[in-house]
Coordinates of C-alpha atoms in Angstrom, one line a residue:
X1 CA 16.9 19.5 -19.3
X2 CA 16.6 18.6 -15.2
X3 CA 17.3 21.5 -13.4
X4 CA 16.6 20.4 -9.8
X5 CA 18.3 17.4 -7.6
X6 CA 15.6 14.7 -7.8
X7 CA 15.2 15.1 -12.0
X8 CA 19.5 15.2 -12.5
X9 CA 20.4 12.9 -14.6
X10 CA 23.8 12.8 -12.0
X11 CA 22.1 13.1 -8.4
X12 CA 19.0 11.7 -9.1
X13 CA 19.1 8.0 -8.1
X14 CA 20.8 9.5 -4.9
X15 CA 18.3 11.9 -3.7
X16 CA 15.2 9.8 -4.4
X17 CA 14.6 6.6 -6.0
X18 CA 13.3 6.0 -9.7
X19 CA 10.1 4.4 -8.3
X20 CA 9.2 7.4 -6.8
X21 CA 9.6 9.9 -9.3
X22 CA 7.4 7.4 -11.3
X23 CA 4.7 8.0 -9.0
X24 CA 4.6 11.7 -9.4
X25 CA 5.5 11.9 -13.0
X26 CA 3.6 13.8 -15.6
X27 CA 2.8 10.4 -17.3
X28 CA 1.1 9.0 -14.4
X29 CA -0.5 12.0 -12.9
X30 CA -2.4 12.2 -16.3
X31 CA -2.5 8.8 -16.4
X32 CA -5.0 9.4 -13.2
X33 CA -6.6 11.9 -14.7
X34 CA -7.8 9.5 -17.6
X35 CA -8.5 6.7 -14.8
X36 CA -10.8 9.2 -12.7
X37 CA -12.7 10.4 -16.0
X38 CA -12.9 6.4 -17.2
X39 CA -14.3 5.2 -14.0
X40 CA -16.3 8.6 -13.8
X41 CA -17.9 7.1 -17.3
X42 CA -18.5 4.4 -16.3
X43 CA -20.4 4.6 -13.2
X44 CA -22.6 7.2 -14.8
X45 CA -23.1 5.3 -18.0
X46 CA -24.8 2.3 -15.2
X47 CA -27.0 4.6 -13.5
X48 CA -28.1 6.0 -16.4
X49 CA -26.9 9.4 -15.6
X50 CA -25.6 9.8 -19.1
X51 CA -26.3 7.7 -22.2
X52 CA -24.6 4.0 -22.1
X53 CA -23.2 4.8 -25.6
X54 CA -21.6 7.9 -24.2
X55 CA -19.8 6.0 -21.1
X56 CA -18.4 2.9 -23.6
X57 CA -16.7 6.1 -26.3
X58 CA -15.7 8.0 -23.6
X59 CA -14.0 5.0 -21.6
X60 CA -12.5 3.8 -24.6
X61 CA -10.8 6.6 -25.4
X62 CA -9.4 7.5 -21.7
X63 CA -5.9 6.1 -23.1
X64 CA -2.7 7.6 -22.4
X65 CA -1.2 7.1 -25.3
X66 CA -3.7 9.1 -27.3
X67 CA -2.6 12.3 -24.9
X68 CA -0.9 15.0 -27.1
X69 CA 2.1 16.6 -24.8
X70 CA 2.3 19.3 -26.7
X71 CA -1.5 20.5 -27.0
X72 CA -1.8 19.4 -23.3
X73 CA 1.0 21.7 -22.1
X74 CA -0.3 25.0 -24.0
X75 CA -3.4 24.6 -23.1
X76 CA -2.8 24.1 -19.6
X77 CA -0.3 27.0 -19.4
X78 CA -3.7 29.1 -21.1
X79 CA -5.9 28.1 -18.7
X80 CA -4.2 27.2 -15.7
X81 CA -4.9 23.8 -14.9
X82 CA -4.8 20.6 -16.9
X83 CA -8.2 19.0 -16.5
X84 CA -10.2 21.0 -19.4
X85 CA -7.2 20.0 -21.7
X86 CA -7.4 16.7 -20.8
X87 CA -11.4 16.4 -21.0
X88 CA -10.7 18.4 -24.4
X89 CA -8.9 15.9 -26.0
X90 CA -11.0 13.3 -24.6
X91 CA -14.0 14.9 -26.3
X92 CA -12.0 15.1 -29.5
X93 CA -11.6 12.1 -29.8
X94 CA -14.7 10.4 -29.3
X95 CA -17.2 10.0 -32.1
X96 CA -20.8 11.8 -32.8
X97 CA -19.7 14.3 -29.8
X98 CA -20.4 11.6 -27.1
X99 CA -17.6 13.3 -25.4
X100 CA -19.7 15.8 -24.1
X101 CA -20.5 13.5 -21.4
X102 CA -17.0 12.8 -20.0
X103 CA -16.7 15.2 -16.8
X104 CA -20.6 14.7 -16.2
X105 CA -20.9 17.1 -12.9
X106 CA -17.5 17.4 -12.1
X107 CA -15.0 19.9 -11.4
X108 CA -11.4 20.5 -11.6
X109 CA -10.3 19.9 -8.8
X110 CA -11.8 16.8 -7.8
X111 CA -10.3 15.4 -10.5
X112 CA -7.0 16.9 -9.2
X113 CA -7.3 15.9 -5.8
X114 CA -8.4 12.5 -6.4
X115 CA -5.5 11.8 -8.5
X116 CA -3.4 13.3 -5.7
X117 CA -4.9 10.6 -3.5
X118 CA -4.5 8.0 -6.1
X119 CA -0.8 8.6 -6.7
X120 CA -0.1 9.2 -2.3
X121 CA -1.4 5.7 -2.2
X122 CA 0.9 4.3 -4.7
X123 CA 3.5 6.9 -2.8
X124 CA 2.9 4.9 0.4
X125 CA 2.8 1.9 -0.6
X126 CA 6.8 2.4 -1.3
X127 CA 7.0 4.2 1.5
X128 CA 5.6 1.1 3.4
X129 CA 7.7 -0.9 1.4
X130 CA 11.0 0.6 2.2
X131 CA 9.6 0.7 6.4
X132 CA 9.1 -3.2 6.3
X133 CA 12.9 -3.3 4.9
X134 CA 14.7 -0.9 7.3
X135 CA 12.5 -2.3 10.0
X136 CA 13.9 -6.4 9.1
X137 CA 17.6 -5.1 9.0
X138 CA 17.4 -3.2 12.3
X139 CA 15.6 -6.4 13.7
X140 CA 18.7 -8.2 12.2
X141 CA 21.5 -6.0 13.5
X142 CA 19.3 -6.0 17.3
X143 CA 19.0 -9.9 17.6
X144 CA 22.8 -10.3 16.5
X145 CA 23.9 -7.4 18.9
X146 CA 21.8 -8.0 22.0
X147 CA 24.6 -8.9 24.3
X148 CA 27.4 -6.9 22.5
X149 CA 28.8 -4.1 25.1
X150 CA 28.9 -0.3 23.7
X151 CA 29.4 2.7 25.4
X152 CA 26.1 4.8 26.2
X153 CA 26.5 8.4 25.3
X154 CA 24.9 11.3 26.8
X155 CA 25.3 15.0 25.5
X156 CA 28.4 13.2 23.5
X157 CA 30.1 12.4 26.7
X158 CA 30.4 8.5 27.3
X159 CA 27.8 7.5 30.0
X160 CA 27.2 3.9 31.1
X161 CA 27.5 0.6 28.6
X162 CA 24.4 -0.6 26.5
X163 CA 24.1 -3.0 24.2
X164 CA 24.7 -2.7 20.2
X165 CA 21.2 -4.5 19.7
X166 CA 19.3 -2.1 22.7
X167 CA 20.5 0.3 20.0
X168 CA 19.4 -0.9 17.4
X169 CA 16.0 -2.0 18.4
X170 CA 15.0 1.4 20.3
X171 CA 15.5 2.5 17.3
X172 CA 13.3 0.0 15.5
X173 CA 10.5 0.8 18.0
X174 CA 10.0 3.8 16.4
X175 CA 10.3 2.3 12.9
X176 CA 7.3 0.1 14.1
X177 CA 5.9 2.4 15.4
X178 CA 5.9 4.1 11.9
X179 CA 4.3 1.7 10.3
X180 CA 1.6 1.2 12.4
X181 CA 0.7 5.1 12.1
X182 CA 0.7 4.2 8.2
X183 CA -1.9 1.9 8.7
X184 CA -4.0 4.2 10.9
X185 CA -4.0 7.3 8.6
X186 CA -4.6 5.1 5.3
X187 CA -8.5 4.9 6.1
X188 CA -7.8 8.8 6.5
X189 CA -6.1 9.8 3.9
X190 CA -7.0 7.5 0.7
X191 CA -10.6 9.2 0.5
X192 CA -11.4 10.4 -2.9
X193 CA -13.2 13.8 -4.3
X194 CA -16.3 14.4 -5.8
X195 CA -17.9 17.2 -5.5
X196 CA -18.8 19.5 -7.8
X197 CA -18.1 23.7 -7.8
X198 CA -18.3 24.4 -4.7
X199 CA -18.5 20.6 -3.2
X200 CA -22.7 20.1 -3.1
X201 CA -23.0 18.0 -6.2
X202 CA -25.9 20.6 -7.5
X203 CA -24.1 19.7 -11.2
X204 CA -26.5 16.6 -10.8
X205 CA -30.3 16.8 -10.2
X206 CA -30.2 12.5 -9.8
X207 CA -27.8 10.2 -8.5
X208 CA -25.3 12.5 -7.4
X209 CA -24.4 10.2 -4.4
X210 CA -25.1 7.3 -6.0
X211 CA -22.3 8.2 -8.4
X212 CA -20.2 9.9 -6.2
X213 CA -20.3 5.8 -3.8
X214 CA -19.3 4.3 -7.3
X215 CA -17.1 6.4 -8.2
X216 CA -14.8 5.8 -4.9
X217 CA -15.3 2.0 -5.3
X218 CA -14.3 1.9 -8.8
X219 CA -10.9 3.3 -8.3
X220 CA -11.5 1.7 -4.4
X221 CA -10.8 4.8 -2.1
X222 CA -13.0 5.7 0.4
X223 CA -16.1 7.7 0.3
X224 CA -16.1 11.2 1.8
X225 CA -18.9 12.4 4.3
X226 CA -18.7 15.7 2.8
X227 CA -16.3 17.5 0.2
X228 CA -12.8 18.9 1.3
X229 CA -11.5 20.9 -1.4
X230 CA -10.6 23.4 1.0
X231 CA -10.5 21.4 4.0
X232 CA -6.6 19.9 4.0
X233 CA -6.0 18.2 6.9
X234 CA -5.5 14.7 5.3
X235 CA -3.0 16.1 3.1
X236 CA -1.0 17.6 5.8
X237 CA -1.4 14.0 8.2
X238 CA 0.7 12.2 5.2
X239 CA 3.6 15.5 4.9
X240 CA 3.8 15.5 9.1
X241 CA 4.0 11.4 8.7
X242 CA 6.8 11.4 6.1
X243 CA 8.1 14.4 8.7
X244 CA 8.7 12.0 11.3
X245 CA 9.9 9.2 9.2
X246 CA 12.2 11.6 8.2
X247 CA 13.3 12.3 11.7
X248 CA 13.8 8.4 12.6
X249 CA 16.0 8.0 9.4
X250 CA 18.1 11.4 10.2
X251 CA 18.8 10.1 14.4
X252 CA 20.1 6.6 12.5
X253 CA 22.3 9.0 10.2
X254 CA 23.6 11.1 12.9
X255 CA 24.5 8.1 14.6
X256 CA 26.0 6.1 11.9
X257 CA 28.1 9.3 11.3
X258 CA 29.3 10.0 15.2
X259 CA 30.6 6.9 15.1
X260 CA 31.8 6.8 11.8
X261 CA 34.6 9.2 13.4
X262 CA 38.0 8.5 13.4
X263 CA 38.4 8.5 17.1
X264 CA 35.5 6.1 17.3
X265 CA 35.5 3.8 14.2
X266 CA 32.9 1.7 15.7
X267 CA 30.3 1.0 12.6
X268 CA 30.9 2.0 9.2
X269 CA 28.7 2.7 5.9
X270 CA 28.9 -0.7 3.3
X271 CA 32.2 -0.3 1.9
X272 CA 32.2 -0.4 -2.2
X273 CA 35.9 0.4 -4.0
X274 CA 36.5 4.8 -3.7
X275 CA 33.1 5.4 -2.2
X276 CA 33.3 8.1 0.4
X277 CA 37.0 9.0 -0.6
X278 CA 38.7 12.5 -0.8
X279 CA 40.0 14.1 -3.9
X280 CA 43.4 15.0 -1.8
X281 CA 43.1 12.9 1.3
X282 CA 43.6 9.1 0.4
X283 CA 42.7 7.4 3.4
X284 CA 39.6 9.3 3.9
X285 CA 36.2 7.2 4.0
X286 CA 33.6 9.4 4.5
X287 CA 29.9 8.5 5.6
X288 CA 28.5 9.3 2.2
X289 CA 24.7 8.0 2.3
X290 CA 24.3 9.5 5.6
X291 CA 25.0 13.1 4.8
X292 CA 22.6 12.8 2.1
X293 CA 19.8 11.4 4.0
X294 CA 20.4 14.4 6.5
X295 CA 20.3 16.6 3.8
X296 CA 16.7 14.8 2.0
X297 CA 15.0 14.9 5.5
X298 CA 15.9 18.7 6.5
X299 CA 14.5 20.0 3.4
X300 CA 11.2 17.1 3.7
X301 CA 10.7 18.6 6.9
X302 CA 9.9 22.0 5.5
X303 CA 7.9 20.4 3.0
X304 CA 5.7 19.1 5.7
X305 CA 5.7 22.7 7.1
X306 CA 4.5 23.9 3.8
X307 CA 1.9 21.2 3.3
X308 CA 0.5 22.6 6.6
X309 CA 0.2 25.5 5.2
X310 CA -2.3 25.0 2.6
X311 CA -4.5 23.9 5.0
X312 CA -4.9 28.0 5.3
X313 CA -7.5 27.6 2.6
X314 CA -10.1 30.3 1.3
X315 CA -13.8 29.3 1.6
X316 CA -15.1 26.6 -0.8
X317 CA -12.1 26.8 -3.3
X318 CA -8.9 28.7 -2.5
X319 CA -6.7 31.1 -4.4
X320 CA -3.4 30.2 -3.9
X321 CA -2.7 27.7 -0.6
X322 CA -4.1 24.4 -3.0
X323 CA -1.0 25.1 -5.6
X324 CA 1.4 24.3 -2.9
X325 CA 0.6 20.9 -2.6
X326 CA 1.2 20.9 -6.0
X327 CA 4.7 21.7 -5.5
X328 CA 5.7 20.3 -1.6
X329 CA 3.4 16.9 -2.0
X330 CA 5.8 15.1 -4.7
X331 CA 9.2 16.7 -3.6
X332 CA 8.5 15.7 -0.1
X333 CA 7.6 12.0 -1.6
X334 CA 10.5 12.1 -4.1
X335 CA 13.0 13.2 -1.1
X336 CA 11.8 10.9 1.4
X337 CA 12.3 8.0 -1.4
X338 CA 15.4 8.5 -1.5
X339 CA 16.5 8.9 2.2
X340 CA 14.4 5.4 2.8
X341 CA 16.9 4.0 0.2
X342 CA 19.9 5.8 1.5
X343 CA 19.2 4.2 5.0
X344 CA 17.9 0.5 4.0
X345 CA 21.7 0.4 2.4
X346 CA 23.6 2.0 4.9
X347 CA 21.8 -0.7 7.4
X348 CA 21.8 -3.6 5.0
X349 CA 25.5 -4.0 4.4
X350 CA 26.2 -1.7 8.3
X351 CA 30.2 -3.1 9.2
X352 CA 30.4 -3.4 13.0
X353 CA 33.6 -3.6 15.1
X354 CA 32.6 -4.8 18.4
X355 CA 36.1 -4.6 19.3
X356 CA 36.2 -1.5 18.8
X357 CA 33.0 -0.8 20.4
X358 CA 35.0 -2.7 24.0
X359 CA 38.2 -0.5 23.7
X360 CA 36.2 2.7 23.4
X361 CA 34.2 1.2 27.5
X362 CA 37.8 1.0 28.2
X363 CA 40.1 4.2 27.3
X364 CA 38.3 5.9 30.5
X365 CA 40.0 3.5 33.0
X366 CA 36.6 2.3 34.4
X367 CA 35.7 5.6 35.2
X368 CA 32.5 4.6 33.3
X369 CA 31.9 2.1 35.7
X370 CA 31.3 5.0 38.6
X371 CA 27.2 4.5 38.8
X372 CA 27.8 0.7 39.4
X373 CA 30.2 1.4 41.8
X374 CA 28.4 3.7 43.8
X375 CA 25.6 2.1 43.3
X376 CA 27.6 -1.5 45.2
X377 CA 28.7 0.5 47.7
X378 CA 25.2 2.4 48.5
X379 CA 24.0 -0.4 50.9
X380 CA 26.8 -0.3 52.8
X381 CA 28.2 3.4 53.4
X382 CA 25.2 5.0 52.1
X383 CA 24.2 5.6 48.4
X384 CA 24.3 10.0 48.6
X385 CA 27.8 9.7 50.6
X386 CA 29.1 6.6 48.1
X387 CA 28.1 9.5 45.2
X388 CA 30.7 11.9 46.6
X389 CA 33.4 9.2 47.7
X390 CA 33.1 7.5 44.2
X391 CA 33.0 11.3 42.1
X392 CA 36.3 12.0 44.1
X393 CA 37.9 9.1 43.6
X394 CA 36.9 9.7 39.8
X395 CA 38.9 13.2 40.2
X396 CA 41.9 11.0 41.8
X397 CA 41.8 8.6 38.8
X398 CA 41.9 11.1 36.5
X399 CA 44.5 13.4 37.8
X400 CA 47.0 10.2 38.5
X401 CA 46.0 8.8 35.4
X402 CA 45.0 6.0 36.4
X403 CA 42.4 2.5 36.9
X404 CA 39.9 3.6 38.8
X405 CA 40.1 -0.1 40.1
X406 CA 42.9 0.5 41.9
X407 CA 42.0 3.6 43.9
X408 CA 38.9 2.0 44.8
X409 CA 41.4 -0.8 46.0
X410 CA 43.3 1.3 47.5
X411 CA 40.8 3.1 50.1
X412 CA 40.4 1.8 53.0
X413 CA 36.9 3.1 54.0
X414 CA 36.1 0.9 50.5
X415 CA 37.8 -2.3 51.4
X416 CA 36.3 -2.8 55.4
X417 CA 33.5 -3.4 53.4
X418 CA 33.7 -5.2 49.8
X419 CA 36.9 -7.3 48.6
X420 CA 38.8 -6.6 45.3
X421 CA 36.9 -8.8 43.6
X422 CA 33.4 -7.7 44.3
X423 CA 35.0 -4.2 43.4
X424 CA 36.0 -5.8 40.0
X425 CA 32.7 -7.3 39.2
X426 CA 31.6 -3.7 39.9
X427 CA 33.9 -2.4 37.2
X428 CA 33.2 -5.3 34.0
X429 CA 31.3 -3.0 31.8
X430 CA 29.5 -6.5 30.8
X431 CA 27.9 -7.4 34.0
X432 CA 26.4 -3.6 34.4
X433 CA 23.9 -3.9 31.2
X434 CA 21.0 -3.5 33.2
X435 CA 17.8 -5.0 31.2
X436 CA 19.2 -4.2 27.5
X437 CA 18.7 -7.7 26.6
X438 CA 14.9 -7.9 28.4
X439 CA 14.1 -5.2 26.6
X440 CA 15.5 -6.2 22.9
X441 CA 13.8 -9.3 23.6
X442 CA 10.4 -7.0 24.3
X443 CA 10.9 -5.1 20.8
X444 CA 11.9 -8.5 18.8
X445 CA 8.9 -10.0 20.0
X446 CA 6.1 -7.6 19.3
X447 CA 7.1 -7.8 15.8
X448 CA 6.0 -11.3 15.1

């Protein structure tokens, strides 16, 4: 019976992705143990370190279908680690005691760490695919709404007009940086481990480094320069990377939630009958995906911190910090897979109300154009004086509940320098979008 959100039959596919759960499942983890033991025997047979007959027999019996899960569970609980239990079963299935050559020169942590790296490789491939899809969705929105005005907001207050395409492109630039980070970290973190008891491979009298090199080549992993049993920066780096990705997804969810507010109503999560409804308020349309994104990335950040705690390991083989990774690594991947899936759903079907965006710009009766007016008047009366004058006129517009253009056009010190037509041009949001379009184009061009 499932007891966590990730494995829940009810919530599992909302908080995580089935593909990622498969990556971190007992079955896939154990399959990776077998892949490593198979590859180790194969390489050592080729090098003449173990008899070829033994290598062939071990390779033949490294099959997941031969695993007795009841025995594996019981033995793991007895010993504290599953590797010996797996090796015992391989050995038992081999003829003529040839299985005694299984796990030759390796230690439990070699197999466990290398299996985790193989799982990370599969997990990061799914993350990469989702980041690509999210990036493409953001690029499409940035291009489509390149010139669509929306109010920029500062401290939750209306600031100056931007475009919705600019808003999407700014987030897209961050997602593309994550994609770049992922390519940069792969050579560092996709590195196997084969060092023996204290990492020096003292268990092998000959062919130690050749075995290590051959094993990593067989598994498609980088060969370590030196053992990393208690130097865990690469695992922590993956956690930090996922934490950074989560921050960007949280930014998307936060903005969509705020823009879905009834009083704002500029964008909406994709609609489906009944989705986001309330048990008591029929009119409601709650931002469901954004809620799950927010929850997932918040917990994922704690796991990223825990993986950094796991770096504080004692001597050459640690007493506890290592096991932190067993808890946090699968969960951070699974939670982030859910956040990525929900983000992709939101962006690929995002409903955008450009008309409401424009009307929200207009609700202040032109006050949001005060910067443009100040800068327009600056050449005539000085920027600082223009600032103070426009400030006072904005207060007057608020007090009298009149459009700013009317207050400006009635002020003699202004009208002796500029015409009403010029003032209207200053107060038109579409005329003061700055370099938004240029910046959108730069972000989109950088992706090609």
